[in-house]
Amino acid sequence: MSTPIVALKITEHQHDLTIQRPASGLSLQGRLKVPGDKSISHRALMLGAIASGETCIQGLLLGEDPRSTASCLRAMGVEISELNSEKVVVKGIGLGNLKEPENILDAGNSGTTIRLMLGLLASHRDRYFTFTGDGSLRDRPMSRVIKPLQQMGAQIWGRKNNTLAPLTVKGQKLSPIHYYSPIASAQVKSSILLAGLMADGKTTVTEPSLSRDHSERMLQAFGASVEIEPETHSATVVGTATLQGQKVIVPGDISSAAFWIVAACIVPGSELFIENVGINPTRTGILEVLEMMGADITLENERVTTGEPVADLRVRYSQLKACTIAGDIIPRLIDEIPILTVAAIYAVGTTIIRDAAELRVKESDRLAVIATQLNRMGARITEFPDGLEITGGTPLIGTEVDSHNDHRIAMSLAIAALNASGTTTIHRAEAAAISYPDFTATLQSVCGQTREYANSF
Ligand code: S3P
């Protein structure tokens, strides 16, 4: 019997993922589907809750983050059917009707849950809502949404001079604003637009560069009046809005597909076909960068589902070359920087990533953690305050690494391990379940197919 390429070892206190490349070599082959888009899943649940009538969601991500959103909404009186990827029904209670919960709301690890809900609830007059989250979330900056919401008239209290969770919001009558955000952040933009739904008049957010636009698209689909000015990166919502429940088909998450895209790019001889991936242009920075690096990626069956562009992706191995990733493209690949760092290790030359200081306040300090963990495996990565310099062409050697409880770090390290010699053990690998509960099973399957494929020669 051949040794398993991927063995999941669960110890008493933490989950370890152990990956050992087979001596006979490795190439990834096969077709796969990735789970539903995390950003779209959160928004479908939230807009479904505040719309009139039923919302039916197909393809919802069953990761821990959307589960946090669903349980907060349930605690505020929204009926949501059991979560599954086939069909979830949300019985909308109408705008402004979320109930004061009897207990503290737990957003878990999810920045999107807490930041968007602060905006949504700031207009729910005379009701108190208190949020907490895990250790990572309680450390993440919240003033980026609290400040503009206060400008609209919101009352919010929290730790460290009202900047950190636990946070309490007491609903008020809000006034519309035009907010010039100092950072390109879809969470900030969405929080303000959701608050604007119940402020009389136009609420506008202008960003330094364009962040993901799923809120704007879905608000429009639910019947809100939304104006977009692409040249100035501005989005406006007109309040008071009325939303009507919809059928939402959630496309596969390009941020989850990114792991397989990079895996196929860097493991010699690989070819993967990834079905049903969202290719919203505010999210496709990774495809543009990999193409610039010489990747072989083709888009097939391009189509649109519920206002979101979707395609199947075919990715074949090719030798990558280094590039510079900076400027306006950063918000369009913000979650893919850890896995792009892995790609850069296998590129010829030195890759530079700049303008990415936001990564320091994600689920972990992603610049520090990805550099430290990959360097433990023999990579040559140096940190800038706002980025990384990665010298390509250094072979990786398996060792013990740690996800720091960050889902995207756990999965990036697993992909790096596929090309490493020896054995890599990723501690706290269970963090992947935040956005990709079946990650290990899919890893097994793309590697397993390889074994059969390799043995048949
Ligand atoms: C998200 C926006 C991004 C992203 C996060 C999800 C969203 O954060 O990193 O994973 O759903 O709006 P920022 O908007 O803060 O950059």
Short mmCIF file of C-alpha atoms and ligand atoms in Angstrom, two decimals:
data_model
loop_
_atom_site.label_atom_id
_atom_site.label_comp_id
_atom_site.label_asym_id
_atom_site.label_seq_id
_atom_site.Cartn_x
_atom_site.Cartn_y
_atom_site.Cartn_z
CA MET A 1 0.00 0.00 0.00
CA SER A 2 1.33 3.45 -0.84
CA THR A 3 1.96 5.89 2.01
CA PRO A 4 -0.73 8.55 2.19
CA ILE A 5 0.49 11.84 0.80
CA VAL A 6 -1.65 13.81 3.17
CA ALA A 7 -2.31 12.50 6.65
CA LEU A 8 -4.48 14.36 9.09
CA LYS A 9 -3.17 13.88 12.58
CA ILE A 10 -5.33 15.16 15.37
CA THR A 11 -3.62 15.56 18.72
CA GLU A 12 -5.38 16.09 22.02
CA HIS A 13 -5.12 19.84 22.21
CA GLN A 14 -4.82 20.99 18.65
CA HIS A 15 -5.21 19.83 15.08
CA ASP A 16 -2.11 19.13 13.05
CA LEU A 17 -2.04 18.60 9.31
CA THR A 18 0.96 16.54 8.22
CA ILE A 19 1.98 16.59 4.57
CA GLN A 20 4.66 14.48 3.04
CA ARG A 21 5.43 14.55 -0.66
CA PRO A 22 5.78 10.99 -2.02
CA ALA A 23 9.23 9.89 -3.12
CA SER A 24 7.78 9.04 -6.55
CA GLY A 25 6.99 12.73 -7.12
CA LEU A 26 3.74 14.61 -7.22
CA SER A 27 1.51 16.30 -9.71
CA LEU A 28 -2.04 17.48 -9.10
CA GLN A 29 -4.80 16.43 -11.46
CA GLY A 30 -8.54 16.58 -11.48
CA ARG A 31 -11.77 18.58 -11.35
CA LEU A 32 -12.93 20.25 -8.20
CA LYS A 33 -15.46 22.66 -6.83
CA VAL A 34 -14.67 25.25 -4.19
CA PRO A 35 -17.10 26.31 -1.43
CA GLY A 36 -19.34 29.34 -1.74
CA ASP A 37 -17.94 32.86 -1.62
CA LYS A 38 -17.55 34.03 1.98
CA SER A 39 -18.27 37.71 1.32
CA ILE A 40 -21.38 36.94 -0.73
CA SER A 41 -22.60 34.38 1.84
CA HIS A 42 -22.50 36.95 4.67
CA ARG A 43 -24.33 39.52 2.57
CA ALA A 44 -27.00 37.07 1.38
CA LEU A 45 -27.81 36.18 5.00
CA MET A 46 -27.85 39.80 6.16
CA LEU A 47 -29.84 41.26 3.28
CA GLY A 48 -32.20 38.28 3.40
CA ALA A 49 -32.82 39.03 7.09
CA ILE A 50 -33.74 42.70 6.56
CA ALA A 51 -35.70 42.24 3.34
CA SER A 52 -39.43 41.68 3.10
CA GLY A 53 -40.36 38.12 2.13
CA GLU A 54 -38.20 35.05 1.76
CA THR A 55 -34.65 34.80 0.49
CA CYS A 56 -33.50 31.47 -0.84
CA ILE A 57 -29.73 30.96 -0.89
CA GLN A 58 -28.07 28.28 -2.99
CA GLY A 59 -24.39 27.50 -2.48
CA LEU A 60 -23.96 29.22 0.90
CA LEU A 61 -20.51 28.76 2.42
CA LEU A 62 -20.83 26.46 5.42
CA GLY A 63 -17.66 27.82 7.03
CA GLU A 64 -17.53 29.12 10.57
CA ASP A 65 -17.68 32.80 9.55
CA PRO A 66 -21.11 32.69 7.84
CA ARG A 67 -22.29 30.45 10.71
CA SER A 68 -21.44 33.32 13.07
CA THR A 69 -23.50 35.70 10.92
CA ALA A 70 -26.45 33.28 10.87
CA SER A 71 -26.40 32.74 14.62
CA CYS A 72 -26.26 36.51 15.33
CA LEU A 73 -29.24 37.04 13.02
CA ARG A 74 -31.18 34.20 14.65
CA ALA A 75 -30.53 35.78 18.06
CA MET A 76 -32.15 38.96 16.68
CA GLY A 77 -35.35 37.16 15.72
CA VAL A 78 -34.64 36.04 12.14
CA GLU A 79 -35.80 32.58 11.12
CA ILE A 80 -33.10 30.85 9.06
CA SER A 81 -33.44 27.23 7.99
CA GLU A 82 -30.71 24.72 8.76
CA LEU A 83 -27.53 25.74 6.94
CA ASN A 84 -26.65 23.55 3.99
CA SER A 85 -25.14 24.24 0.60
CA GLU A 86 -28.26 23.15 -1.34
CA LYS A 87 -30.82 25.61 -0.03
CA VAL A 88 -31.07 27.96 2.92
CA VAL A 89 -34.27 29.92 3.47
CA VAL A 90 -34.14 33.22 5.33
CA LYS A 91 -37.49 34.66 6.42
CA GLY A 92 -36.96 38.39 6.09
CA ILE A 93 -38.38 40.56 8.86
CA GLY A 94 -38.11 43.88 7.03
CA LEU A 95 -35.75 46.82 7.40
CA GLY A 96 -35.38 48.18 10.94
CA ASN A 97 -37.03 45.17 12.58
CA LEU A 98 -34.11 43.24 14.04
CA LYS A 99 -34.88 42.59 17.71
CA GLU A 100 -32.73 43.42 20.70
CA PRO A 101 -31.00 40.11 21.55
CA GLU A 102 -31.22 38.74 25.08
CA ASN A 103 -27.52 38.08 25.22
CA ILE A 104 -24.17 39.14 23.77
CA LEU A 105 -23.77 38.41 20.04
CA ASP A 106 -20.70 36.34 19.16
CA ALA A 107 -19.07 37.18 15.81
CA GLY A 108 -16.39 34.50 16.37
CA ASN A 109 -13.42 35.14 14.08
CA SER A 110 -15.41 37.17 11.56
CA GLY A 111 -14.51 40.79 10.84
CA THR A 112 -17.21 40.95 8.17
CA THR A 113 -19.92 39.91 10.66
CA ILE A 114 -19.09 42.50 13.30
CA ARG A 115 -18.24 45.41 10.98
CA LEU A 116 -21.24 45.03 8.67
CA MET A 117 -23.62 44.39 11.55
CA LEU A 118 -22.47 47.50 13.43
CA GLY A 119 -23.61 49.52 10.41
CA LEU A 120 -26.82 47.59 10.01
CA LEU A 121 -27.79 47.90 13.68
CA ALA A 122 -26.73 51.52 14.25
CA SER A 123 -30.12 52.59 12.86
CA HIS A 124 -32.24 50.23 15.03
CA ARG A 125 -33.58 52.82 17.43
CA ASP A 126 -33.78 52.21 21.18
CA ARG A 127 -32.29 48.74 21.01
CA TYR A 128 -28.93 47.62 22.46
CA PHE A 129 -26.69 45.13 20.70
CA THR A 130 -23.38 43.94 22.18
CA PHE A 131 -20.82 42.05 20.13
CA THR A 132 -17.82 40.05 21.11
CA GLY A 133 -15.56 37.68 19.18
CA ASP A 134 -12.53 35.46 19.55
CA GLY A 135 -9.10 36.71 20.65
CA SER A 136 -8.14 37.73 17.11
CA LEU A 137 -11.34 39.68 16.47
CA ARG A 138 -11.16 41.45 19.84
CA ASP A 139 -7.76 42.76 18.76
CA ARG A 140 -8.79 44.02 15.32
CA PRO A 141 -9.35 47.74 14.70
CA MET A 142 -12.99 48.78 14.77
CA SER A 143 -12.61 52.58 14.72
CA ARG A 144 -12.51 52.39 10.91
CA VAL A 145 -16.28 51.72 11.01
CA ILE A 146 -17.12 53.35 14.35
CA LYS A 147 -15.86 56.82 13.31
CA PRO A 148 -18.00 57.17 10.16
CA LEU A 149 -20.99 55.60 11.90
CA GLN A 150 -20.62 58.14 14.73
CA GLN A 151 -20.61 60.88 12.09
CA MET A 152 -24.01 59.55 11.01
CA GLY A 153 -25.20 59.80 14.63
CA ALA A 154 -24.51 56.27 15.87
CA GLN A 155 -23.84 55.56 19.54
CA ILE A 156 -21.17 52.90 20.02
CA TRP A 157 -19.13 52.00 23.08
CA GLY A 158 -16.22 49.60 23.41
CA ARG A 159 -12.89 48.80 24.98
CA LYS A 160 -9.83 51.03 24.52
CA ASN A 161 -11.70 54.26 24.05
CA ASN A 162 -14.44 52.73 21.87
CA THR A 163 -12.09 51.09 19.37
CA LEU A 164 -12.08 47.37 20.24
CA ALA A 165 -14.66 44.64 20.82
CA PRO A 166 -16.60 43.86 22.91
CA LEU A 167 -18.66 46.69 21.42
CA THR A 168 -22.16 47.91 22.18
CA VAL A 169 -24.27 49.82 19.70
CA LYS A 170 -27.48 51.58 20.67
CA GLY A 171 -29.64 52.32 17.63
CA GLN A 172 -30.35 55.97 16.74
CA LYS A 173 -31.96 57.93 13.95
CA LEU A 174 -29.07 58.33 11.48
CA SER A 175 -28.24 61.11 9.01
CA PRO A 176 -26.73 60.42 5.59
CA ILE A 177 -23.06 61.35 5.01
CA HIS A 178 -20.47 61.45 2.26
CA TYR A 179 -17.55 59.56 3.75
CA TYR A 180 -14.05 59.73 2.25
CA SER A 181 -12.51 56.54 3.57
CA PRO A 182 -8.74 56.67 4.18
CA ILE A 183 -8.51 52.94 3.35
CA ALA A 184 -9.93 50.81 0.54
CA SER A 185 -12.04 48.42 2.58
CA ALA A 186 -15.24 46.66 1.53
CA GLN A 187 -16.08 46.09 5.18
CA VAL A 188 -15.96 49.83 5.90
CA LYS A 189 -17.86 50.70 2.71
CA SER A 190 -20.51 48.04 3.33
CA SER A 191 -21.02 49.00 6.97
CA ILE A 192 -21.72 52.63 6.01
CA LEU A 193 -23.98 51.68 3.09
CA LEU A 194 -25.99 49.35 5.35
CA ALA A 195 -26.36 52.19 7.88
CA GLY A 196 -27.42 54.44 4.99
CA LEU A 197 -30.36 52.17 4.14
CA MET A 198 -32.32 53.80 6.97
CA ALA A 199 -30.92 57.35 6.79
CA ASP A 200 -33.14 59.72 4.77
CA GLY A 201 -31.22 60.72 1.62
CA LYS A 202 -27.96 59.75 -0.04
CA THR A 203 -25.14 58.06 1.84
CA THR A 204 -21.92 57.92 -0.20
CA VAL A 205 -18.59 56.24 0.40
CA THR A 206 -15.54 57.26 -1.64
CA GLU A 207 -12.48 55.01 -1.40
CA PRO A 208 -8.84 55.63 -2.40
CA SER A 209 -9.11 52.59 -4.70
CA LEU A 210 -11.91 50.19 -5.43
CA SER A 211 -12.62 47.39 -2.94
CA ARG A 212 -14.89 44.40 -3.61
CA ASP A 213 -18.37 45.51 -4.67
CA HIS A 214 -20.57 42.58 -3.60
CA SER A 215 -22.68 44.78 -1.30
CA GLU A 216 -23.49 47.24 -4.07
CA ARG A 217 -24.43 44.42 -6.46
CA MET A 218 -26.58 42.59 -3.94
CA LEU A 219 -28.29 45.73 -2.63
CA GLN A 220 -29.28 46.50 -6.22
CA ALA A 221 -30.53 42.94 -6.74
CA PHE A 222 -32.69 43.30 -3.58
CA GLY A 223 -34.22 46.50 -4.96
CA ALA A 224 -32.29 49.28 -3.20
CA SER A 225 -31.39 52.39 -5.15
CA VAL A 226 -27.61 52.30 -5.56
CA GLU A 227 -25.43 54.68 -7.60
CA ILE A 228 -21.88 53.81 -8.63
CA GLU A 229 -19.18 56.23 -9.83
CA PRO A 230 -16.31 54.01 -10.96
CA GLU A 231 -13.92 56.90 -11.76
CA THR A 232 -14.00 58.20 -8.18
CA HIS A 233 -14.45 54.77 -6.52
CA SER A 234 -17.70 55.97 -5.00
CA ALA A 235 -20.86 54.08 -4.08
CA THR A 236 -24.12 55.67 -2.93
CA VAL A 237 -27.22 54.19 -1.37
CA VAL A 238 -30.48 56.11 -1.19
CA GLY A 239 -32.46 55.81 2.06
CA THR A 240 -34.93 54.99 3.25
CA ALA A 241 -34.77 51.84 1.15
CA THR A 242 -37.05 48.84 0.84
CA LEU A 243 -35.58 45.47 0.10
CA GLN A 244 -37.36 42.49 -1.36
CA GLY A 245 -36.22 38.90 -0.68
CA GLN A 246 -34.50 37.20 -3.63
CA LYS A 247 -33.07 33.94 -4.84
CA VAL A 248 -29.28 34.17 -4.44
CA ILE A 249 -26.90 31.73 -6.10
CA VAL A 250 -23.52 32.03 -4.39
CA PRO A 251 -20.57 31.41 -6.73
CA GLY A 252 -17.46 29.51 -5.61
CA ASP A 253 -14.99 31.68 -3.70
CA ILE A 254 -12.01 32.82 -5.80
CA SER A 255 -10.11 33.28 -2.51
CA SER A 256 -10.54 29.53 -1.86
CA ALA A 257 -9.86 28.63 -5.51
CA ALA A 258 -6.61 30.60 -5.13
CA PHE A 259 -5.01 27.73 -3.19
CA TRP A 260 -5.60 25.26 -6.02
CA ILE A 261 -4.72 27.81 -8.70
CA VAL A 262 -1.33 28.38 -7.10
CA ALA A 263 -0.88 24.67 -6.33
CA ALA A 264 -1.33 23.80 -10.01
CA CYS A 265 0.99 26.66 -11.04
CA ILE A 266 3.88 25.51 -8.83
CA VAL A 267 3.69 21.69 -8.73
CA PRO A 268 5.32 20.43 -11.96
CA GLY A 269 3.06 18.44 -14.29
CA SER A 270 -0.19 19.59 -12.65
CA GLU A 271 -3.47 20.41 -14.34
CA LEU A 272 -6.60 21.32 -12.36
CA PHE A 273 -10.07 22.26 -13.56
CA ILE A 274 -11.88 24.36 -10.97
CA GLU A 275 -15.61 24.71 -11.54
CA ASN A 276 -17.90 27.63 -10.81
CA VAL A 277 -15.50 30.31 -9.54
CA GLY A 278 -16.66 33.89 -8.97
CA ILE A 279 -14.66 36.22 -11.22
CA ASN A 280 -16.03 39.58 -10.09
CA PRO A 281 -13.41 42.09 -11.39
CA THR A 282 -12.96 43.51 -7.87
CA ARG A 283 -11.63 40.07 -6.86
CA THR A 284 -9.56 38.90 -9.85
CA GLY A 285 -6.28 40.62 -8.97
CA ILE A 286 -4.78 37.18 -8.32
CA LEU A 287 -5.47 36.03 -11.88
CA GLU A 288 -3.89 39.19 -13.33
CA VAL A 289 -0.79 38.85 -11.15
CA LEU A 290 -0.33 35.15 -11.92
CA GLU A 291 -0.71 35.84 -15.64
CA MET A 292 1.93 38.56 -15.30
CA MET A 293 4.13 35.89 -13.66
CA GLY A 294 3.64 33.61 -16.66
CA ALA A 295 0.94 31.27 -15.31
CA ASP A 296 -1.13 29.14 -17.67
CA ILE A 297 -4.75 29.86 -16.67
CA THR A 298 -7.77 29.78 -18.97
CA LEU A 299 -11.31 30.86 -18.19
CA GLU A 300 -14.07 28.65 -19.64
CA ASN A 301 -17.89 28.84 -19.64
CA GLU A 302 -18.06 32.46 -18.52
CA ARG A 303 -21.56 33.32 -17.27
CA VAL A 304 -23.41 35.57 -14.79
CA THR A 305 -25.34 34.27 -11.74
CA THR A 306 -27.34 36.66 -9.53
CA GLY A 307 -25.40 39.66 -10.82
CA GLU A 308 -21.98 38.06 -10.25
CA PRO A 309 -19.69 36.88 -13.09
CA VAL A 310 -18.62 33.22 -12.84
CA ALA A 311 -16.32 30.91 -14.85
CA ASP A 312 -14.59 27.53 -14.75
CA LEU A 313 -10.82 27.79 -14.52
CA ARG A 314 -8.26 25.50 -16.09
CA VAL A 315 -4.79 25.86 -14.59
CA ARG A 316 -1.67 24.10 -15.81
CA TYR A 317 1.83 24.11 -14.35
CA SER A 318 4.28 26.56 -15.82
CA GLN A 319 7.53 28.10 -14.61
CA LEU A 320 6.65 31.42 -12.95
CA LYS A 321 8.72 34.59 -12.97
CA ALA A 322 8.89 37.26 -10.27
CA CYS A 323 6.89 40.48 -10.39
CA THR A 324 5.93 43.55 -8.35
CA ILE A 325 2.51 43.69 -6.72
CA ALA A 326 1.54 47.15 -5.45
CA GLY A 327 -0.92 50.04 -5.75
CA ASP A 328 -4.57 49.84 -6.78
CA ILE A 329 -4.48 46.07 -7.39
CA ILE A 330 -3.88 45.33 -3.68
CA PRO A 331 -7.56 45.56 -2.54
CA ARG A 332 -8.45 43.29 -5.48
CA LEU A 333 -6.23 40.49 -4.12
CA ILE A 334 -6.01 41.42 -0.45
CA ASP A 335 -6.86 37.92 0.84
CA GLU A 336 -4.60 36.19 -1.69
CA ILE A 337 -1.28 37.72 -0.60
CA PRO A 338 -0.27 34.77 1.63
CA ILE A 339 -0.78 32.26 -1.20
CA LEU A 340 0.83 34.61 -3.75
CA THR A 341 3.85 34.66 -1.42
CA VAL A 342 4.01 30.89 -1.82
CA ALA A 343 3.82 31.28 -5.62
CA ALA A 344 6.68 33.81 -5.50
CA ILE A 345 8.95 31.27 -3.78
CA TYR A 346 8.73 29.18 -6.96
CA ALA A 347 9.21 32.11 -9.34
CA VAL A 348 12.50 33.04 -10.94
CA GLY A 349 13.71 36.35 -9.51
CA THR A 350 12.65 38.60 -6.65
CA THR A 351 8.99 39.43 -6.08
CA ILE A 352 8.10 42.66 -4.28
CA ILE A 353 4.77 43.24 -2.52
CA ARG A 354 4.06 46.81 -1.30
CA ASP A 355 1.05 48.90 -0.15
CA ALA A 356 -0.25 45.91 1.78
CA ALA A 357 -0.02 47.16 5.40
CA GLU A 358 -3.71 46.17 5.82
CA LEU A 359 -2.51 42.58 6.07
CA ARG A 360 -1.12 43.36 9.49
CA VAL A 361 -4.67 43.73 10.88
CA LYS A 362 -6.31 40.67 9.33
CA GLU A 363 -7.07 37.45 11.25
CA SER A 364 -3.34 37.48 12.08
CA ASP A 365 -0.50 39.83 11.13
CA ARG A 366 -0.33 38.07 7.79
CA LEU A 367 2.88 39.74 6.59
CA ALA A 368 4.80 38.70 9.71
CA VAL A 369 3.23 35.25 10.04
CA ILE A 370 3.59 34.12 6.40
CA ALA A 371 7.19 35.40 6.24
CA THR A 372 8.18 33.74 9.53
CA GLN A 373 6.50 30.41 8.83
CA LEU A 374 7.75 30.07 5.23
CA ASN A 375 11.25 31.13 6.30
CA ARG A 376 11.18 28.25 8.82
CA MET A 377 10.81 26.02 5.75
CA GLY A 378 13.84 27.62 4.09
CA ALA A 379 12.23 30.45 2.08
CA ARG A 380 14.02 33.80 1.72
CA ILE A 381 11.44 36.45 2.60
CA THR A 382 12.07 39.83 4.18
CA GLU A 383 9.40 42.13 5.57
CA PHE A 384 8.71 45.78 4.82
CA PRO A 385 6.25 47.68 7.02
CA ASP A 386 3.77 47.41 4.13
CA GLY A 387 4.90 44.33 2.24
CA LEU A 388 7.37 41.57 1.51
CA GLU A 389 10.39 40.80 -0.64
CA ILE A 390 10.52 37.18 -1.75
CA THR A 391 13.63 35.74 -3.37
CA GLY A 392 12.47 32.91 -5.58
CA GLY A 393 14.15 29.62 -6.31
CA THR A 394 14.98 28.43 -2.79
CA PRO A 395 13.88 24.82 -2.21
CA LEU A 396 11.60 24.35 0.79
CA ILE A 397 12.27 21.75 3.46
CA GLY A 398 9.40 20.39 5.54
CA THR A 399 9.33 21.31 9.22
CA GLU A 400 6.85 22.32 11.95
CA VAL A 401 4.91 25.49 11.18
CA ASP A 402 1.92 27.20 12.76
CA SER A 403 -1.20 28.81 11.29
CA HIS A 404 -1.54 31.31 14.15
CA ASN A 405 -5.23 30.41 13.95
CA ASP A 406 -5.49 32.11 10.57
CA HIS A 407 -7.38 30.11 7.93
CA ARG A 408 -5.57 31.55 4.93
CA ILE A 409 -2.14 31.01 6.52
CA ALA A 410 -3.01 27.35 7.32
CA MET A 411 -4.00 26.65 3.70
CA SER A 412 -1.08 28.60 2.19
CA LEU A 413 1.36 26.56 4.28
CA ALA A 414 -0.31 23.32 3.14
CA ILE A 415 0.19 24.29 -0.51
CA ALA A 416 3.81 25.28 0.16
CA ALA A 417 4.31 21.84 1.74
CA LEU A 418 3.33 20.07 -1.51
CA ASN A 419 6.66 21.12 -3.04
CA ALA A 420 8.76 20.78 0.12
CA SER A 421 11.08 17.87 0.75
CA GLY A 422 10.53 15.89 3.96
CA THR A 423 7.53 16.24 6.23
CA THR A 424 5.66 19.44 7.02
CA THR A 425 3.42 19.61 10.07
CA ILE A 426 1.03 22.54 10.25
CA HIS A 427 -0.17 23.21 13.78
CA ARG A 428 -3.65 24.63 14.30
CA ALA A 429 -4.58 23.65 10.73
CA GLU A 430 -8.24 23.42 11.75
CA ALA A 431 -8.38 27.20 11.27
CA ALA A 432 -9.08 26.41 7.58
CA ALA A 433 -12.71 25.68 8.55
CA ILE A 434 -13.36 29.43 8.86
CA SER A 435 -13.64 29.67 5.08
CA TYR A 436 -12.97 26.14 3.75
CA PRO A 437 -14.29 23.26 5.89
CA ASP A 438 -13.43 20.61 3.27
CA PHE A 439 -9.94 21.85 2.48
CA THR A 440 -8.11 18.73 3.68
CA ALA A 441 -10.53 16.39 1.90
CA THR A 442 -10.01 18.28 -1.37
CA LEU A 443 -6.25 18.22 -0.83
CA GLN A 444 -6.48 14.44 -0.35
CA SER A 445 -8.53 14.12 -3.51
CA VAL A 446 -6.30 16.16 -5.82
CA CYS A 447 -3.26 14.34 -4.46
CA GLY A 448 -5.03 10.95 -4.55
CA GLN A 449 -5.90 11.33 -8.18
CA THR A 450 -2.26 12.06 -8.79
CA ARG A 451 -1.28 8.75 -7.20
CA GLU A 452 -3.54 6.78 -9.52
CA TYR A 453 -2.38 8.84 -12.45
CA ALA A 454 1.28 8.32 -11.57
CA ASN A 455 0.83 4.58 -10.98
CA SER A 456 -0.82 4.08 -14.34
CA PHE A 457 2.44 4.79 -16.13
C1 S3P B 1 -14.31 41.31 3.12
C2 S3P B 1 -13.47 42.35 2.83
C3 S3P B 1 -12.01 42.30 2.99
C4 S3P B 1 -11.51 40.87 3.13
C5 S3P B 1 -12.35 40.04 4.03
C6 S3P B 1 -13.81 40.01 3.57
C7 S3P B 1 -15.77 41.51 2.95
O1 S3P B 1 -11.65 43.03 4.13
O2 S3P B 1 -10.17 40.88 3.59
O3 S3P B 1 -11.87 38.71 4.06
O4 S3P B 1 -16.52 40.52 2.95
O5 S3P B 1 -16.20 42.67 2.83
P1 S3P B 1 -11.45 44.63 4.05
O6 S3P B 1 -12.64 45.14 3.38
O7 S3P B 1 -11.35 45.11 5.45
O8 S3P B 1 -10.18 44.81 3.29
#
